[in-house]
CSV table of C-alpha atoms in Angstrom, one decimal:
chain,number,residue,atom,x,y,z
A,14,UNK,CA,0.0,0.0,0.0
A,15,UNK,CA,0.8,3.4,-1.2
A,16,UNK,CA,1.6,6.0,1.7
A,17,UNK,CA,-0.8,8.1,-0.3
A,18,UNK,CA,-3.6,5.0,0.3
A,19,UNK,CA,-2.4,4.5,3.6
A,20,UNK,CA,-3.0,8.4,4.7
A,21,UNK,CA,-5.7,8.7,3.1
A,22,UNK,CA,-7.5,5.6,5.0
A,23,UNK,CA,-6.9,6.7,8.4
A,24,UNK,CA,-8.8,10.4,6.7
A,25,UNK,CA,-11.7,8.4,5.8
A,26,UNK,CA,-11.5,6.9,9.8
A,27,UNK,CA,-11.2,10.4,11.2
A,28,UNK,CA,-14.5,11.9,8.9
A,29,UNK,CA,-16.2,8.6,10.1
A,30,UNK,CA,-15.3,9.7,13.9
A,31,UNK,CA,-16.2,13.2,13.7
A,32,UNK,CA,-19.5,12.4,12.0
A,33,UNK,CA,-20.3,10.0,15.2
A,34,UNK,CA,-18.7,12.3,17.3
A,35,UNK,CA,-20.6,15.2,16.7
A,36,UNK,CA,-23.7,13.1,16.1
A,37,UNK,CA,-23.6,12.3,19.5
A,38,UNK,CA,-23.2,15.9,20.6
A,39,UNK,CA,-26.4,16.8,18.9
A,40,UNK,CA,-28.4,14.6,20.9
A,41,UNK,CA,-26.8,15.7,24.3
A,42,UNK,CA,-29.5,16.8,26.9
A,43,UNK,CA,-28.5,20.6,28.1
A,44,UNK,CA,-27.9,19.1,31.5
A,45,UNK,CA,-25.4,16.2,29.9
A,46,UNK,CA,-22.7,19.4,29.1
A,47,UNK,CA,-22.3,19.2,33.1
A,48,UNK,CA,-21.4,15.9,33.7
A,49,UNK,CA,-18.3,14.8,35.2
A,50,UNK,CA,-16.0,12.6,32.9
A,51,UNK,CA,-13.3,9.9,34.0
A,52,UNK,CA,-10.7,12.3,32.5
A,53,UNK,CA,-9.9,14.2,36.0
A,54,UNK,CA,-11.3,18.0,36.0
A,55,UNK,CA,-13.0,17.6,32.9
A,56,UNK,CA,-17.0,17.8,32.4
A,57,UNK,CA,-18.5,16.5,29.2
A,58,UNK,CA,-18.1,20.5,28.0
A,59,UNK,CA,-14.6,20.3,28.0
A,60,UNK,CA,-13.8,17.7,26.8
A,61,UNK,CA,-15.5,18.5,23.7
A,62,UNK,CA,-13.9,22.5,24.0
A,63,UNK,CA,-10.6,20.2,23.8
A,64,UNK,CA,-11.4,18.2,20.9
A,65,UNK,CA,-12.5,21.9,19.4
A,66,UNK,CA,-9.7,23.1,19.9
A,67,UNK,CA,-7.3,20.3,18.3
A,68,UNK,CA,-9.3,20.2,15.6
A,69,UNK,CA,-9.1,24.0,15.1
A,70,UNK,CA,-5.6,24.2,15.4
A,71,UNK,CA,-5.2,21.1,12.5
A,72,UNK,CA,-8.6,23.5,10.4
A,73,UNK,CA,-6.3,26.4,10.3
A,74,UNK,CA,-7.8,28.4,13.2
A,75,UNK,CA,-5.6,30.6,15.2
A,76,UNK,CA,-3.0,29.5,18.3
A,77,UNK,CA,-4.9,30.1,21.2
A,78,UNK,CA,-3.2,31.3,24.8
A,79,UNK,CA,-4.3,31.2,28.5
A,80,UNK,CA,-3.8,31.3,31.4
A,81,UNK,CA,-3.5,28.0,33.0
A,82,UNK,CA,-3.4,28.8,36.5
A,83,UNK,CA,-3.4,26.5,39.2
A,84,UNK,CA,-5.5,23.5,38.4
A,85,UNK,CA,-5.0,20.5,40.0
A,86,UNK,CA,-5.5,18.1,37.3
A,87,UNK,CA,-2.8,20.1,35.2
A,88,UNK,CA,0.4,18.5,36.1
A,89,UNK,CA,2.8,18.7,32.5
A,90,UNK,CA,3.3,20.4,30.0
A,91,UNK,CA,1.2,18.8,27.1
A,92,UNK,CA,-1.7,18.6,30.0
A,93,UNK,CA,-1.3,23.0,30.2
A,94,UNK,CA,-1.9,22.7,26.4
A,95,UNK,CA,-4.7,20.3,26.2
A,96,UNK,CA,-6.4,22.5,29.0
A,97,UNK,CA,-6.0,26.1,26.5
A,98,UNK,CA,-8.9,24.5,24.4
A,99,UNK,CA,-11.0,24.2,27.9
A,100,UNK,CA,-10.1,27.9,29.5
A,101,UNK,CA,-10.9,29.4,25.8
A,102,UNK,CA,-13.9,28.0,25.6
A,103,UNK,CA,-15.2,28.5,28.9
A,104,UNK,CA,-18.1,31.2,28.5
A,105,UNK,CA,-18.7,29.5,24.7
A,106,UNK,CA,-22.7,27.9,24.4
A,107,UNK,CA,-22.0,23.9,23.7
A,108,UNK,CA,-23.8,24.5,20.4
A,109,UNK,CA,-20.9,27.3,18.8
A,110,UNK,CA,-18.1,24.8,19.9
A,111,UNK,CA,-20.2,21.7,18.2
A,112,UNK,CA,-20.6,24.6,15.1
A,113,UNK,CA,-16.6,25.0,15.6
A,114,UNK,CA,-15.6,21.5,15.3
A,115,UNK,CA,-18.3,21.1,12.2
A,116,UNK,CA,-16.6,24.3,10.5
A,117,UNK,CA,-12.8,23.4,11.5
A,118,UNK,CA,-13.0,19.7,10.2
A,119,UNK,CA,-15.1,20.5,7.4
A,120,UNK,CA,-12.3,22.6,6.1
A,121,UNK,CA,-9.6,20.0,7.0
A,122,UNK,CA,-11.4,17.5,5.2
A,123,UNK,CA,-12.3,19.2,2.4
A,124,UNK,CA,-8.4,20.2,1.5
A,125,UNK,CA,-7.3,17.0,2.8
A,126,UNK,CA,-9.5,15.1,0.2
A,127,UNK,CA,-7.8,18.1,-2.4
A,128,UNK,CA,-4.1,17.0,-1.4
A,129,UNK,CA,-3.9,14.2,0.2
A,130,UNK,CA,-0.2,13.7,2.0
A,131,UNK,CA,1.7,11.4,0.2
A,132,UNK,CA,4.6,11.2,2.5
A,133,UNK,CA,3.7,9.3,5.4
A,134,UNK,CA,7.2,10.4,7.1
A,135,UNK,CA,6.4,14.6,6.3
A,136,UNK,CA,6.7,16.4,9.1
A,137,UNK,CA,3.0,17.3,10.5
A,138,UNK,CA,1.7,20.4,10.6
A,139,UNK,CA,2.3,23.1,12.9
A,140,UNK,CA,2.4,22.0,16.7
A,141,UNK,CA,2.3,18.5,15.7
A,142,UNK,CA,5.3,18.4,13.7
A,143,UNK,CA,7.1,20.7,16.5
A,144,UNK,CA,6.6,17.5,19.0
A,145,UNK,CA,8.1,15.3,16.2
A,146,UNK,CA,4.8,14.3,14.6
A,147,UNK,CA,5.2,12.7,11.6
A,148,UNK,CA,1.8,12.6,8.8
A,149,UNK,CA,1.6,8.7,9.8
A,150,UNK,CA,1.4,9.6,13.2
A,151,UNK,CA,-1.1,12.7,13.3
A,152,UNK,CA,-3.6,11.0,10.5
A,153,UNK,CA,-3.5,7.6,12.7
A,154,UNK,CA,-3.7,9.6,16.3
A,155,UNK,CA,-7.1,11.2,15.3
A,156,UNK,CA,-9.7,8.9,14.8
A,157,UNK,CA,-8.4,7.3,17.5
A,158,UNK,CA,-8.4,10.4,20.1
A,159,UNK,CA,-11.8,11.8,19.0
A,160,UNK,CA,-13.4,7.8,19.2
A,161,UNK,CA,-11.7,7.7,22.8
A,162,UNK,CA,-13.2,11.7,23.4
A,163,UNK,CA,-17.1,9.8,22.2
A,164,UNK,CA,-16.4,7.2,24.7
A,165,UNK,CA,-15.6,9.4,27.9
A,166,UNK,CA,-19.1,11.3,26.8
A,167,UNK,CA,-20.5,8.4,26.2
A,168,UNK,CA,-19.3,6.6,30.0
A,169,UNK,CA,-20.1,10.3,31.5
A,170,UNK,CA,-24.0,10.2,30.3
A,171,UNK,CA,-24.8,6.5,30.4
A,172,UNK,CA,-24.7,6.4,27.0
A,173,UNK,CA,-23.2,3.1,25.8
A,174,UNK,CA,-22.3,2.8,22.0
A,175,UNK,CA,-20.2,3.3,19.1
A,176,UNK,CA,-18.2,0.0,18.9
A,177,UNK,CA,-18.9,-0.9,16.1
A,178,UNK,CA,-17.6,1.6,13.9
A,179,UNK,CA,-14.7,2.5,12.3
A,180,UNK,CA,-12.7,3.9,14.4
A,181,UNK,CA,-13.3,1.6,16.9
A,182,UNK,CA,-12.1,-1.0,15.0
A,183,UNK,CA,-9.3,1.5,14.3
A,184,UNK,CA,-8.3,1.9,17.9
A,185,UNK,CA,-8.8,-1.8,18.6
A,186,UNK,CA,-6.4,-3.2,15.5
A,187,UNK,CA,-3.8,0.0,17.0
A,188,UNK,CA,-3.8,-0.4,20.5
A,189,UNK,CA,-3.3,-3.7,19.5
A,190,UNK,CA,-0.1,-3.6,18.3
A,191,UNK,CA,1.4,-2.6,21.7
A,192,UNK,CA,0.4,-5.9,23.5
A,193,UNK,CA,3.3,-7.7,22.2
A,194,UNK,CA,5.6,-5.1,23.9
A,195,UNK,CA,3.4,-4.9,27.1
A,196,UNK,CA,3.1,-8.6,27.5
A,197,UNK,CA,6.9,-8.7,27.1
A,198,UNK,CA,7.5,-5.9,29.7
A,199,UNK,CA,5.8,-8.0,32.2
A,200,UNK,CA,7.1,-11.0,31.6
A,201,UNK,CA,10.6,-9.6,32.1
């Protein structure tokens, strides 16, 4: 397979996972926005105002800045910047960030399907590529990070579903490929 077929694939699997994604966030109750999730310090809101946010960065929205502060849950650098998409977000209704992550990976998508990448070992964009992110590594982390982001909504409102799709099966054939070396560190 081409890196050009392979890319593209895990595309498809990331506009499969939005489209449940934010499926699911349509159907959200007002009061479901509130809920606590497993992820410590984040509600249902945020964790969507973080997948906004990733997804806005990768759409060609602007760097966004704040101030952290002293939150508890915060303890690293990557978890200050995850939290930038929560603080920015704060005062925005559930519906404009849902609207944001329609607008952001509409645009991604739509010049993603006009060039697709067809060097799997290109840097990645932007932050992405300033962490060491390869194309492989940023088209195959998606689908899997916004499936995971369903399933803590999906634990935090009692919502059970989306396992059989495909980015599911994405996640499950990935994560796979670590037991090997997991297995192998216990053994030892």
């Amino acid at each position: 397979m081409s890196d050009r077929e392979l890319l593209a694939g895990y595309v498809d699997t990331w506009w499969s996972a939005i489209g449940d994604f934010t499926t699911l966030l349509d159907e959200l109750d007002p009061d479901d926005w509130a809920r606590a999730t497993d992820l410590a310090g984040w509600d249902v809101k945020a964790v969507v105002s973080h997948t906004a946010h990733l997804e806005s960065l990768l759409g060609g929205g602007p760097d966004e800045t704040a101030e952290i502060g002293d939150a508890p849950h915060v303890t690293g650098p990557m978890g200050q910047f995850t939290e930038i998409g929560v603080i920015t977000r704060r005062d925005v209704p559930p519906a404009a960030i849902v609207d944001e992550i329609r607008a952001r990976t509409g645009a991604r998508h739509a010049q993603l399907l006009a060039d697709v990448p067809d060097d799997a070992a290109a840097p990645a964009p932007g932050i992405f590529g300033m962490i060491g992110w390869n194309q492989r590594t940023l088209l195959r982390n998606r689908p899997l990070d916004v499936w995971m982001h369903e399933q803590d909504i999906r634990r935090a409102i009692g919502r059970p579903g989306g396992l059989d799709t495909a980015a599911a099966r994405h996640t499950a054939e990935y994560l796979a490929e670590g037991f090997g070396f997991v297995i192998g560190k216990r053994i030892a």
